[in-house]
PDB file of C-alpha atoms in Angstrom:
ATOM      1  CA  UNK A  90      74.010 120.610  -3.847  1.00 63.00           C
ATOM      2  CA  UNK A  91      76.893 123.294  -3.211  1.00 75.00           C
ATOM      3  CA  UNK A  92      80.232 122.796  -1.912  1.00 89.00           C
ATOM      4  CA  UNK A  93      80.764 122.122   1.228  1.00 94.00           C
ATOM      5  CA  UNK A  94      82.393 124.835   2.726  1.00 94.00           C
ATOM      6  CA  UNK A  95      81.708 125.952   6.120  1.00 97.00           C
ATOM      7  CA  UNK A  96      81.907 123.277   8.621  1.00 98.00           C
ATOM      8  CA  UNK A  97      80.267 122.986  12.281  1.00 98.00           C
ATOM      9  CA  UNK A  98      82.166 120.007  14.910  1.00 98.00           C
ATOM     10  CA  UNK A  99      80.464 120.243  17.830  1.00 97.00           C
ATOM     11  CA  UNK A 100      82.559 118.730  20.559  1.00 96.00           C
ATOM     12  CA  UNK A 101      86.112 119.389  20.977  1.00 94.00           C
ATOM     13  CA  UNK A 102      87.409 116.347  22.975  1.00 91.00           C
ATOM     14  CA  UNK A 103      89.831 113.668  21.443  1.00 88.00           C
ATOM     15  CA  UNK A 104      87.564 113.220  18.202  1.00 93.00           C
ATOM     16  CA  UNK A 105      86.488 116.428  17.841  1.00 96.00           C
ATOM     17  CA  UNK A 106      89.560 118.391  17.909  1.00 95.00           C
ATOM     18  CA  UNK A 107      91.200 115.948  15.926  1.00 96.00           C
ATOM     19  CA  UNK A 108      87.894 116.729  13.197  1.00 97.00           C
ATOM     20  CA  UNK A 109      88.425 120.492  13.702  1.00 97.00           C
ATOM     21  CA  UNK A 110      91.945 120.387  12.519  1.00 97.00           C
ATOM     22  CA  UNK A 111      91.727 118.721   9.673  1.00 97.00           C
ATOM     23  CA  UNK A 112      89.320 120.207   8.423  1.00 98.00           C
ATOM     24  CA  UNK A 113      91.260 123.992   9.171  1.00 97.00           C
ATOM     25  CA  UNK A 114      93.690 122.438   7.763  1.00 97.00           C
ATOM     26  CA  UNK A 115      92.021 121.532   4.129  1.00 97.00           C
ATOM     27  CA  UNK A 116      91.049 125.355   3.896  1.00 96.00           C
ATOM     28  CA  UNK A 117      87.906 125.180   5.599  1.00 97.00           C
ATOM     29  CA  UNK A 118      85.840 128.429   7.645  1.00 97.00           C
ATOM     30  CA  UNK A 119      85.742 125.813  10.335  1.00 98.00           C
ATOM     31  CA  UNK A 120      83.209 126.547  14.152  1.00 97.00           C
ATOM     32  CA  UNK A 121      83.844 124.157  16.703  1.00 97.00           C
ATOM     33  CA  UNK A 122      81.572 124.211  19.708  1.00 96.00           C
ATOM     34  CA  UNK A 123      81.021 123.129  23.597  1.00 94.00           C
ATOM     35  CA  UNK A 124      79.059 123.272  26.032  1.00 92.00           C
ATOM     36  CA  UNK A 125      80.407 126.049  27.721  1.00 92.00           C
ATOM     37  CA  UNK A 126      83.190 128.406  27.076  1.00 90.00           C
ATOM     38  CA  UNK A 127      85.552 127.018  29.061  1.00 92.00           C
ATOM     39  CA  UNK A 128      85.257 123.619  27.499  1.00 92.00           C
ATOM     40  CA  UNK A 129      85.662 125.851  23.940  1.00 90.00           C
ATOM     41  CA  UNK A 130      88.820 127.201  25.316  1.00 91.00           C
ATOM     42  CA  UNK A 131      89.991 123.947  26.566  1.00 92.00           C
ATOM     43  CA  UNK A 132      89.156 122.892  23.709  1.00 91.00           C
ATOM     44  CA  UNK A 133      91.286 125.251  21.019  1.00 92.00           C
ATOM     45  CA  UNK A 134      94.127 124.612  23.496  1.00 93.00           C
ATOM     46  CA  UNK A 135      93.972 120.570  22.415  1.00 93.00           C
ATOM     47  CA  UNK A 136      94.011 121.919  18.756  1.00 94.00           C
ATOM     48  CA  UNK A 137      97.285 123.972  18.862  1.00 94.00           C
ATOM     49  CA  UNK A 138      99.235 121.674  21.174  1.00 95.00           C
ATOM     50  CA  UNK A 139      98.729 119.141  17.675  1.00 94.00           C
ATOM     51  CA  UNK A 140      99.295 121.507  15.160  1.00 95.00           C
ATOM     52  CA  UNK A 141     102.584 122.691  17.290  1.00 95.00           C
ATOM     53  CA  UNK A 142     103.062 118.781  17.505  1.00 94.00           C
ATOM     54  CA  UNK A 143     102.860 118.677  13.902  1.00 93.00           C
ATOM     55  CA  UNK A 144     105.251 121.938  13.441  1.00 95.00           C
ATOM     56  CA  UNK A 145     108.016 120.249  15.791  1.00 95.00           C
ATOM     57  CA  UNK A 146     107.625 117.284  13.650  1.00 93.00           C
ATOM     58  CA  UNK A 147     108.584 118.948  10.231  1.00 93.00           C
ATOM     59  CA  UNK A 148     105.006 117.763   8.968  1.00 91.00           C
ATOM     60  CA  UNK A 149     103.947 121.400   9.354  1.00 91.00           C
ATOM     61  CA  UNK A 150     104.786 124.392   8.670  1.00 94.00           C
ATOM     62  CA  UNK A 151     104.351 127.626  11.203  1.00 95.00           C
ATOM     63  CA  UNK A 152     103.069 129.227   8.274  1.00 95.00           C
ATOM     64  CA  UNK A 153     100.451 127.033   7.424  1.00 95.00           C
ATOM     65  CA  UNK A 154      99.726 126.164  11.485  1.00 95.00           C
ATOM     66  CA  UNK A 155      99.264 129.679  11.628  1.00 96.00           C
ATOM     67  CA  UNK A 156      96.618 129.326   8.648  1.00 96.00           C
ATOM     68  CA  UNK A 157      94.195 126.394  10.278  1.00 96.00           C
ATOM     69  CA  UNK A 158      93.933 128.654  13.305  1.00 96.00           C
ATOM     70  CA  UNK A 159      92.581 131.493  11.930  1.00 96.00           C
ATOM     71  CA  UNK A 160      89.949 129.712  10.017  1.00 97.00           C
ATOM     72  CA  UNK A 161      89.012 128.105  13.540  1.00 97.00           C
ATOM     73  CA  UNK A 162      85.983 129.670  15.923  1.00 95.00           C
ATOM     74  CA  UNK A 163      84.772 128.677  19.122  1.00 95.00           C
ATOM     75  CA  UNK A 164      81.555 128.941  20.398  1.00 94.00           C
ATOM     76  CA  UNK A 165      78.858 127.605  23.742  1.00 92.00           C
ATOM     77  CA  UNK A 166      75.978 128.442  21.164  1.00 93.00           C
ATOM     78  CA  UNK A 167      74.614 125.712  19.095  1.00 94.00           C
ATOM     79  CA  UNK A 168      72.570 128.730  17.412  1.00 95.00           C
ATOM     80  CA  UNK A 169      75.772 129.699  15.591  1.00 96.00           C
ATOM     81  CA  UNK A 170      75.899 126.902  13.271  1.00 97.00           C
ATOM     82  CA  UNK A 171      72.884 128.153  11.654  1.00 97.00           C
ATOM     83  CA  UNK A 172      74.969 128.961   8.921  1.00 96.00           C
ATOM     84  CA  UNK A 173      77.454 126.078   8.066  1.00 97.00           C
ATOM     85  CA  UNK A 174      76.943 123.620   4.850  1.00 97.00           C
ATOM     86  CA  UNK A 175      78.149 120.359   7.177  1.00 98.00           C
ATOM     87  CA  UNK A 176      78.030 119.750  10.824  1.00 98.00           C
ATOM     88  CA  UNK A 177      79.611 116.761  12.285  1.00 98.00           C
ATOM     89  CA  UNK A 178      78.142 115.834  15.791  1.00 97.00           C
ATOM     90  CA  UNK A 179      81.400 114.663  17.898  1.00 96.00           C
ATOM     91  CA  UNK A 180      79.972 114.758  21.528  1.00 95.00           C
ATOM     92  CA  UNK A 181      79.667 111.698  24.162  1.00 89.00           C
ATOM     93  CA  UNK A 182      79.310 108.250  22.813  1.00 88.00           C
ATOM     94  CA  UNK A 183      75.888 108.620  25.125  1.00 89.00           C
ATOM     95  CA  UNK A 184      72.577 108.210  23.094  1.00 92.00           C
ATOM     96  CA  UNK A 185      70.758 110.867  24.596  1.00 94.00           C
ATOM     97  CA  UNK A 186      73.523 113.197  24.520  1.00 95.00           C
ATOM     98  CA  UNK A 187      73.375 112.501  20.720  1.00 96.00           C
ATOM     99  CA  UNK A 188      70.047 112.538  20.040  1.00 96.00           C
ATOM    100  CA  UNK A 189      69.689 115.729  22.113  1.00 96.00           C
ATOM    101  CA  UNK A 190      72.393 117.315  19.929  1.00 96.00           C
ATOM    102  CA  UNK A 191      71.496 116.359  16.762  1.00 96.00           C
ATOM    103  CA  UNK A 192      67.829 117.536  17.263  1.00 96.00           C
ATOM    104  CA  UNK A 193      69.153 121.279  18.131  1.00 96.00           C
ATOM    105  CA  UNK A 194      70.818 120.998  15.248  1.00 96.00           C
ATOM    106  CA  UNK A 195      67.920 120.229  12.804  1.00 94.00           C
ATOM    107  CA  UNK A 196      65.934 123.326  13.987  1.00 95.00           C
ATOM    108  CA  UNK A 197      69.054 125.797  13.574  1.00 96.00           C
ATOM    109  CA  UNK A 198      70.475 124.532  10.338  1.00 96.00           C
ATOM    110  CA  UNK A 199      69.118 127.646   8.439  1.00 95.00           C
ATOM    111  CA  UNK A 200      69.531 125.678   4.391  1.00 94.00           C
ATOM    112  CA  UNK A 201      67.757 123.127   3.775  1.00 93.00           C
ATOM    113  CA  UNK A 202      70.740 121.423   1.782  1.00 94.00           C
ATOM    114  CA  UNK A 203      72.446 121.071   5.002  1.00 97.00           C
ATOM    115  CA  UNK A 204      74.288 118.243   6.296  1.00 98.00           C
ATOM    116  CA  UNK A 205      74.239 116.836   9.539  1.00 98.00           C
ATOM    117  CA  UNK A 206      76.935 113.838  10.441  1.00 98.00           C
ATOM    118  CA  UNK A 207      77.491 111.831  13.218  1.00 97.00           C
ATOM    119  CA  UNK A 208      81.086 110.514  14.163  1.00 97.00           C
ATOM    120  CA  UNK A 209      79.203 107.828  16.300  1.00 94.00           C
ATOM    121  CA  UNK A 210      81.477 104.650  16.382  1.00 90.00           C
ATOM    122  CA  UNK A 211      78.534 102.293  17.620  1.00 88.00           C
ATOM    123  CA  UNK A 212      75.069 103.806  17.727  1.00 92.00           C
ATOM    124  CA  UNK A 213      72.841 103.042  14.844  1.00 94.00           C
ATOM    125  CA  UNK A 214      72.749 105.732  12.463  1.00 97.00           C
ATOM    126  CA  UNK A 215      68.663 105.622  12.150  1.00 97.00           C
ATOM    127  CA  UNK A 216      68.709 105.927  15.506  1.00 95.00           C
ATOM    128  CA  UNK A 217      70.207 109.337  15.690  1.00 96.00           C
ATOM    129  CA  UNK A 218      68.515 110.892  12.602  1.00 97.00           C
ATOM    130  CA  UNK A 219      64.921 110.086  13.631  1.00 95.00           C
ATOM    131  CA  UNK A 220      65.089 112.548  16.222  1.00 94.00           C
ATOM    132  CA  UNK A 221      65.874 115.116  13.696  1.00 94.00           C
ATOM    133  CA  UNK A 222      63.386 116.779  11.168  1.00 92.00           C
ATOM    134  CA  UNK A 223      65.436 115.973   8.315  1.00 95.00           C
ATOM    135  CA  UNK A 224      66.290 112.371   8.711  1.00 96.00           C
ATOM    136  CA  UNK A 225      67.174 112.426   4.837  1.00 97.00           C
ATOM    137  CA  UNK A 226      70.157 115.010   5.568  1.00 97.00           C
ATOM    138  CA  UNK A 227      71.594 112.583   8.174  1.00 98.00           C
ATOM    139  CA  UNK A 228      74.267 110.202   7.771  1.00 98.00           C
ATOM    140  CA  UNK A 229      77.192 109.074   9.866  1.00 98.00           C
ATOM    141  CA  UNK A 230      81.034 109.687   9.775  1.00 98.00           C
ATOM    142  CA  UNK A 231      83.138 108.054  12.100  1.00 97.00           C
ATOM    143  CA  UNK A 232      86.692 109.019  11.906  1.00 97.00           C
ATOM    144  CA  UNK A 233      89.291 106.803  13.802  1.00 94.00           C
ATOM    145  CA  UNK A 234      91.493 107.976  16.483  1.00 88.00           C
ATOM    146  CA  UNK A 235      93.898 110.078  16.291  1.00 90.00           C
ATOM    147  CA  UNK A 236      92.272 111.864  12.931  1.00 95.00           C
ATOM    148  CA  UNK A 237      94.948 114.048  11.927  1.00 94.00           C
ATOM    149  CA  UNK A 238      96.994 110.514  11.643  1.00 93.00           C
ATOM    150  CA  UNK A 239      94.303 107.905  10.594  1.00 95.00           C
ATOM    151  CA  UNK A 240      93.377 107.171   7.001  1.00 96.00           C
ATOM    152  CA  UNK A 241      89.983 105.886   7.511  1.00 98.00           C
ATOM    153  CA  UNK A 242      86.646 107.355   7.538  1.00 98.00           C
ATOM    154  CA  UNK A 243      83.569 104.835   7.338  1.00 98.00           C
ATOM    155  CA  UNK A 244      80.964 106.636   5.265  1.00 98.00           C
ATOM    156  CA  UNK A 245      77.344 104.808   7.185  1.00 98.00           C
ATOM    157  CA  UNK A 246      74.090 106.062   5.872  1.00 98.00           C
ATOM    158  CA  UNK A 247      70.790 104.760   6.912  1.00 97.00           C
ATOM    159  CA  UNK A 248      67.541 103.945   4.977  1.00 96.00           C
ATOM    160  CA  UNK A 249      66.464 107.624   4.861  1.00 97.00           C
ATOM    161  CA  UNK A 250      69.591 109.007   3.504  1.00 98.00           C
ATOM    162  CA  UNK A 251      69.918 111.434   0.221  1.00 97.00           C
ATOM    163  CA  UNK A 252      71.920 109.044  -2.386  1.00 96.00           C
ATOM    164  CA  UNK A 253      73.008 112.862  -3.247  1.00 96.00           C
ATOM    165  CA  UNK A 254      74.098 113.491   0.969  1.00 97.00           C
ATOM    166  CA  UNK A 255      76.457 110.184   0.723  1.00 97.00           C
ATOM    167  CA  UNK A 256      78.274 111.231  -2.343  1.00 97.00           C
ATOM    168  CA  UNK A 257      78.543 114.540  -1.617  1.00 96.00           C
ATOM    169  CA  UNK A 258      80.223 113.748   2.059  1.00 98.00           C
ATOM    170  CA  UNK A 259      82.258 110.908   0.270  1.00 98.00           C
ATOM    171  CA  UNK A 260      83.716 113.065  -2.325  1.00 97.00           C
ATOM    172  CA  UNK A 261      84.465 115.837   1.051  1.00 97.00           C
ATOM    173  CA  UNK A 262      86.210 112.901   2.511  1.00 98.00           C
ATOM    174  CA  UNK A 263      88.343 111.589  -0.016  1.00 97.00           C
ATOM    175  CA  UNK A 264      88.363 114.957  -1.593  1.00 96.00           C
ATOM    176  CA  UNK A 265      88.637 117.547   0.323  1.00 96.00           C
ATOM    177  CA  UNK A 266      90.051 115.530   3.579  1.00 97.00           C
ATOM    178  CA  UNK A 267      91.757 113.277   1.921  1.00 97.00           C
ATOM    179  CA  UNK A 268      91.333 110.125   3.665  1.00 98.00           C
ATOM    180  CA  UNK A 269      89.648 106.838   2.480  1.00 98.00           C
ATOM    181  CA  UNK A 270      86.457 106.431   2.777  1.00 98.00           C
ATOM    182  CA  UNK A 271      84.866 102.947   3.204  1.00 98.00           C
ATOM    183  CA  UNK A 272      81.204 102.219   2.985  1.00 97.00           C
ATOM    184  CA  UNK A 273      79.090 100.644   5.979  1.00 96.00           C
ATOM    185  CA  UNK A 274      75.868  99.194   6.430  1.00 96.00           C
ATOM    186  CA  UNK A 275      73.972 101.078   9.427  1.00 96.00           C
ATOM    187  CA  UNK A 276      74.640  98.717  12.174  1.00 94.00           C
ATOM    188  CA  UNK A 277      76.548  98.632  15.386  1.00 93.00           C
ATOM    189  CA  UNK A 278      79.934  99.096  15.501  1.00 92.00           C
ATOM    190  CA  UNK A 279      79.972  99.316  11.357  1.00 95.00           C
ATOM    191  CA  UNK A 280      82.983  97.450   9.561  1.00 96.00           C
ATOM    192  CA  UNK A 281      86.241  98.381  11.956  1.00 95.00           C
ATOM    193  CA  UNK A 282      84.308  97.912  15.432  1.00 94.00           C
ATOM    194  CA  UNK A 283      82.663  94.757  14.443  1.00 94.00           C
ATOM    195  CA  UNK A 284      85.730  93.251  14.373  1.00 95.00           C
ATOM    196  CA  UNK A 285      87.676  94.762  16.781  1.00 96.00           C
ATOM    197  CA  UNK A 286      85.067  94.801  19.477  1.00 96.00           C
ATOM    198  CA  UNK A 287      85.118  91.240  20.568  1.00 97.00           C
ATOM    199  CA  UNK A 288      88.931  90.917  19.918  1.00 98.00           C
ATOM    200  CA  UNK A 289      89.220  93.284  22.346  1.00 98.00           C
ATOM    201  CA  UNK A 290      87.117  92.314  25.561  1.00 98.00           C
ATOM    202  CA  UNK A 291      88.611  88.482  24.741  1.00 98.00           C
ATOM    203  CA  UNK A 292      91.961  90.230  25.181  1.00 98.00           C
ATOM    204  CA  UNK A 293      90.054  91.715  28.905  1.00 98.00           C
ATOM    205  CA  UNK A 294      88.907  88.645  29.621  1.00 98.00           C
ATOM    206  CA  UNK A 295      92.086  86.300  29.145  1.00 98.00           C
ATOM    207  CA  UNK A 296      93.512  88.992  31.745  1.00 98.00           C
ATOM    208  CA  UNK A 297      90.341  88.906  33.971  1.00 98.00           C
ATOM    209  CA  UNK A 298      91.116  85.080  34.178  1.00 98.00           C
ATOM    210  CA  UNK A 299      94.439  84.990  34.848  1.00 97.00           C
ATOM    211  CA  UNK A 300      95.292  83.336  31.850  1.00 97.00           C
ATOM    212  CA  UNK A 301      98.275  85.761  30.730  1.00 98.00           C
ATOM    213  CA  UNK A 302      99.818  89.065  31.878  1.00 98.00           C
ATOM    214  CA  UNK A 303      98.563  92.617  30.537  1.00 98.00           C
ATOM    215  CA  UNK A 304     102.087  92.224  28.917  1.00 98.00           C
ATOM    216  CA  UNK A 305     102.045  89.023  27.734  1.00 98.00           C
ATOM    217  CA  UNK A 306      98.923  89.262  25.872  1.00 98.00           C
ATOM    218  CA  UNK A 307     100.377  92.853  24.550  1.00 98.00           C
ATOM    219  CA  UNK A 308     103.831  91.573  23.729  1.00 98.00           C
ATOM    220  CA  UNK A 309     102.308  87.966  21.954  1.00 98.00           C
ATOM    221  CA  UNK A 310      99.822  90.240  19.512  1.00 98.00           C
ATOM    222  CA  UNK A 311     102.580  92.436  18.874  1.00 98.00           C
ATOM    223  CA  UNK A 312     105.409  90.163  18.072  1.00 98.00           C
ATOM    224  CA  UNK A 313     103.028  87.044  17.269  1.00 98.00           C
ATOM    225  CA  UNK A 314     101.013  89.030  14.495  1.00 97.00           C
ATOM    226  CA  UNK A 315     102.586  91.875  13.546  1.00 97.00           C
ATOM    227  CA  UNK A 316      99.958  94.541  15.224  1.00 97.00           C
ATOM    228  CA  UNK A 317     101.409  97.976  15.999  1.00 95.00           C
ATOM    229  CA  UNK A 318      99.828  97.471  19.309  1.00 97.00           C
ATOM    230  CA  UNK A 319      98.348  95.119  21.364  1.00 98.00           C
ATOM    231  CA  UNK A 320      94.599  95.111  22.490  1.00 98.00           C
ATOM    232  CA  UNK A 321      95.145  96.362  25.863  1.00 98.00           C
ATOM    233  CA  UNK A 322      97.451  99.268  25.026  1.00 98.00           C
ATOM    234  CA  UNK A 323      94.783  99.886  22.173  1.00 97.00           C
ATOM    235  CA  UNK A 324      91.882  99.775  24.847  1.00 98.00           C
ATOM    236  CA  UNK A 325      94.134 102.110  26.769  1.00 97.00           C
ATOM    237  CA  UNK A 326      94.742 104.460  23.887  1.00 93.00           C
ATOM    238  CA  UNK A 327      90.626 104.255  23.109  1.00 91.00           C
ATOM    239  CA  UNK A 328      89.773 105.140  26.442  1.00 93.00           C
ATOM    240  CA  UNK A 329      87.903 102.140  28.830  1.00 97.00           C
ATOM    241  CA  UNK A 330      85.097 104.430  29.198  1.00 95.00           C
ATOM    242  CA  UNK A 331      84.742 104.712  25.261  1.00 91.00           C
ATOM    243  CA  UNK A 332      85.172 100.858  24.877  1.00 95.00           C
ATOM    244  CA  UNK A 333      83.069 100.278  27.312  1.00 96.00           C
ATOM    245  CA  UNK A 334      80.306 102.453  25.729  1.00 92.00           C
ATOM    246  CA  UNK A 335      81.305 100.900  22.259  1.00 92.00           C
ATOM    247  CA  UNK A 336      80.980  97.222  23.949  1.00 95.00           C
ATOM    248  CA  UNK A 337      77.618  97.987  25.312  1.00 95.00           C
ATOM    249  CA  UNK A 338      75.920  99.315  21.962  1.00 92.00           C
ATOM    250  CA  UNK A 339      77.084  96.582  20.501  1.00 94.00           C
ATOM    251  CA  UNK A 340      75.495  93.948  23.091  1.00 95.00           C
ATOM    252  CA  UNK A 341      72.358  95.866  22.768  1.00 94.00           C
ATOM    253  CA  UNK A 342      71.766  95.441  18.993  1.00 93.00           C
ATOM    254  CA  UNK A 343      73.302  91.703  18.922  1.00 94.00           C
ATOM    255  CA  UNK A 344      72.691  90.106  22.084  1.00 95.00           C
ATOM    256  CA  UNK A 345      75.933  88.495  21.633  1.00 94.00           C
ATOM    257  CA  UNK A 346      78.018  87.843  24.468  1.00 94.00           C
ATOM    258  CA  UNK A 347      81.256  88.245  23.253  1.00 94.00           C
ATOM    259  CA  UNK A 348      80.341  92.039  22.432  1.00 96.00           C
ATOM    260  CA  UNK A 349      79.857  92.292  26.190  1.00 96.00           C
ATOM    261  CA  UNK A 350      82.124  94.494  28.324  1.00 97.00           C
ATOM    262  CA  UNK A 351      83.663  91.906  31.125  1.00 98.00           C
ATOM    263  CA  UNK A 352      82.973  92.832  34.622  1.00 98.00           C
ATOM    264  CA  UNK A 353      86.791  94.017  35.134  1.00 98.00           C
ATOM    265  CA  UNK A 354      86.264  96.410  32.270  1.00 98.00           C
ATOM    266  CA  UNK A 355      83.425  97.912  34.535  1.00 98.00           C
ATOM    267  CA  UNK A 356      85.129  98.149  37.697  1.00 98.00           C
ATOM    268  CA  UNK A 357      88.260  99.953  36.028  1.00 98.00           C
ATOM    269  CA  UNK A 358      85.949 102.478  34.465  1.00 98.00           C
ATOM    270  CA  UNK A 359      83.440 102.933  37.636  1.00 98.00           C
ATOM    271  CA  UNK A 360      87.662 103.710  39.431  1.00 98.00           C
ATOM    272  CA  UNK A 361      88.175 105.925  36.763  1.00 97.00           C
ATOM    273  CA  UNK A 362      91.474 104.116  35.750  1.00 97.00           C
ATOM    274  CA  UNK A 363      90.701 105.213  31.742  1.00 97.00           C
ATOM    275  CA  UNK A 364      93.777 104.546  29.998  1.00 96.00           C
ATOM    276  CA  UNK A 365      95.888 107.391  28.825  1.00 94.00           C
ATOM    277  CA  UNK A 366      93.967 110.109  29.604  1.00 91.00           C
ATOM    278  CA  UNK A 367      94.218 109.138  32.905  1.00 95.00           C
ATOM    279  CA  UNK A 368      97.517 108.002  33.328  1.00 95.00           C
ATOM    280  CA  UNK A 369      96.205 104.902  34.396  1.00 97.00           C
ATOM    281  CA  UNK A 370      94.081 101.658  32.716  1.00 98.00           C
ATOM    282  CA  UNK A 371      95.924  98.193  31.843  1.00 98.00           C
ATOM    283  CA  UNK A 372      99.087  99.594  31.901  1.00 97.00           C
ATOM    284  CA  UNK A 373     100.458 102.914  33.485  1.00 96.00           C
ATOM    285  CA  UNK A 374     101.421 106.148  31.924  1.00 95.00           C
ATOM    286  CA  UNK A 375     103.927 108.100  33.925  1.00 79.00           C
ATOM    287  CA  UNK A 376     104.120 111.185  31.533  1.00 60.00           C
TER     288      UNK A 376
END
């Protein structure tokens, strides 16, 4: 198995920008692509307001910035990744939007050596890859939020996939990317979400009950345990919609109730209060 050097992300919202620069920024001939080229432009624009982020910093250079754009390409054709050695799927946590995805991509993959991830953070893995023609080539790589800052990346294969495919993408990742990798089983919500998942809608459903303030809880989880933030400013950060998606994957493998989304979880998504990239969810976000 080569060396992984051309790289497909298809999606270029919060995860998938995040993916794209990191990637330009190890070296890589990195193609990035949306559904239509306005989304691809909207897109690249996410990707240089970080790197310039990173510039203002001091973490950056403008010489290197300079460098991990013009090893990025956009593109509204999935047919264009016929070429590239790895492509990570980074669309909608939506199953069929998924599935859908990676299936394109298993026809236009032109080698046969090539890779197809997932940065799902709560579908099964098997799930995904048996919609594929190459469910051995198939393996997941969920990367936490925001990538260019996060350590972690949890390495998930299934029961189909290559022993050769996981230690070829956990040698990119530690490697290449240099971030940690950590190994999961193939179930919802992995290692991280498994336990963050119900912390989180108990934290929604002590507010929901009246039992503290969005501020309390924040402030208590914060000061009482030493977290950099608490779960509602986390939920905030994630985006309800995502949680909520998350929450519900969860449910659906484990029948467990405490995976559940609570019902004010739901009504803040269905008003489209998401958090941050709103300017709106548990707490408010005047900028």
């Amino acid at each position: 198995m080569g060396e992984i050097v051309t790289v497909g992300v298809v999606g270029c919202g919060l995860m998938g920008s995040g993916i794209a620069e990191i990637c330009a920024r190890a070296g890589l001939d990195v193609l990035v692509g949306e559904v239509s080229p306005e989304a691809a432009m909207a897109g690249r624009r996410r990707v240089v307001a970080s790197l310039d982020r990173g510039v203002r910093s001091g973490k950056l250079s403008e010489e290197d910035r300079d460098a991990a754009l013009s090893r990025l390409t956009f593109s509204a054709d999935l047919g264009d990744f016929a070429d590239r050695h790895l492509v990570i799927e980074a669309v909608a946590e939506r199953f069929e939007v998924k599935t859908a995805t990676l299936a394109t991509l298993g026809k236009v993959l032109r080698s046969p050596d090539a890779i197809i991830a997932s940065n799902t953070s709560s579908i099964p893995v098997m799930d995904l890859a048996a919609c594929t023609d190459r469910p051995d080539r198939v393996i997941g790589m969920h990367f936490f939020n925001p990538v260019p800052v996060q350590k972690l990346v949890e390495i998930v294969p299934t029961q189909l996939t290559s022993g050769h495919v996981v230690d070829h993408v956990t040698e990119f990742v530690t490697t290449r990317l240099g971030k940690t990798a950590i190994r999961a089983q193939d179930r919802s919500g992995f290692v991280v979400n498994a336990l963050l998942v119900p912390y989180l809608m108990s934290a929604v459903r002590m507010l929901e009950s009246g039992f503290a303030s969005a501020e309390d809880i924040d402030a208590g989880m914060v000061l009482g345990c030493a977290h950099p933030m608490g779960p509602l400013r986390l939920l905030d950060l994630i985006g309800l919609d995502t949680a909520q998606s998350v929450a519900e994957s969860m449910y659906e493998e484990f029948k467990e109730p405490l995976h559940a989304p609570p019902p004010l979880l739901r009504r803040m998504v269905a008003a489209g209060t998401l958090g941050r990239k709103t300017g709106r969810g548990f707490h408010r976000y005047d900028e």
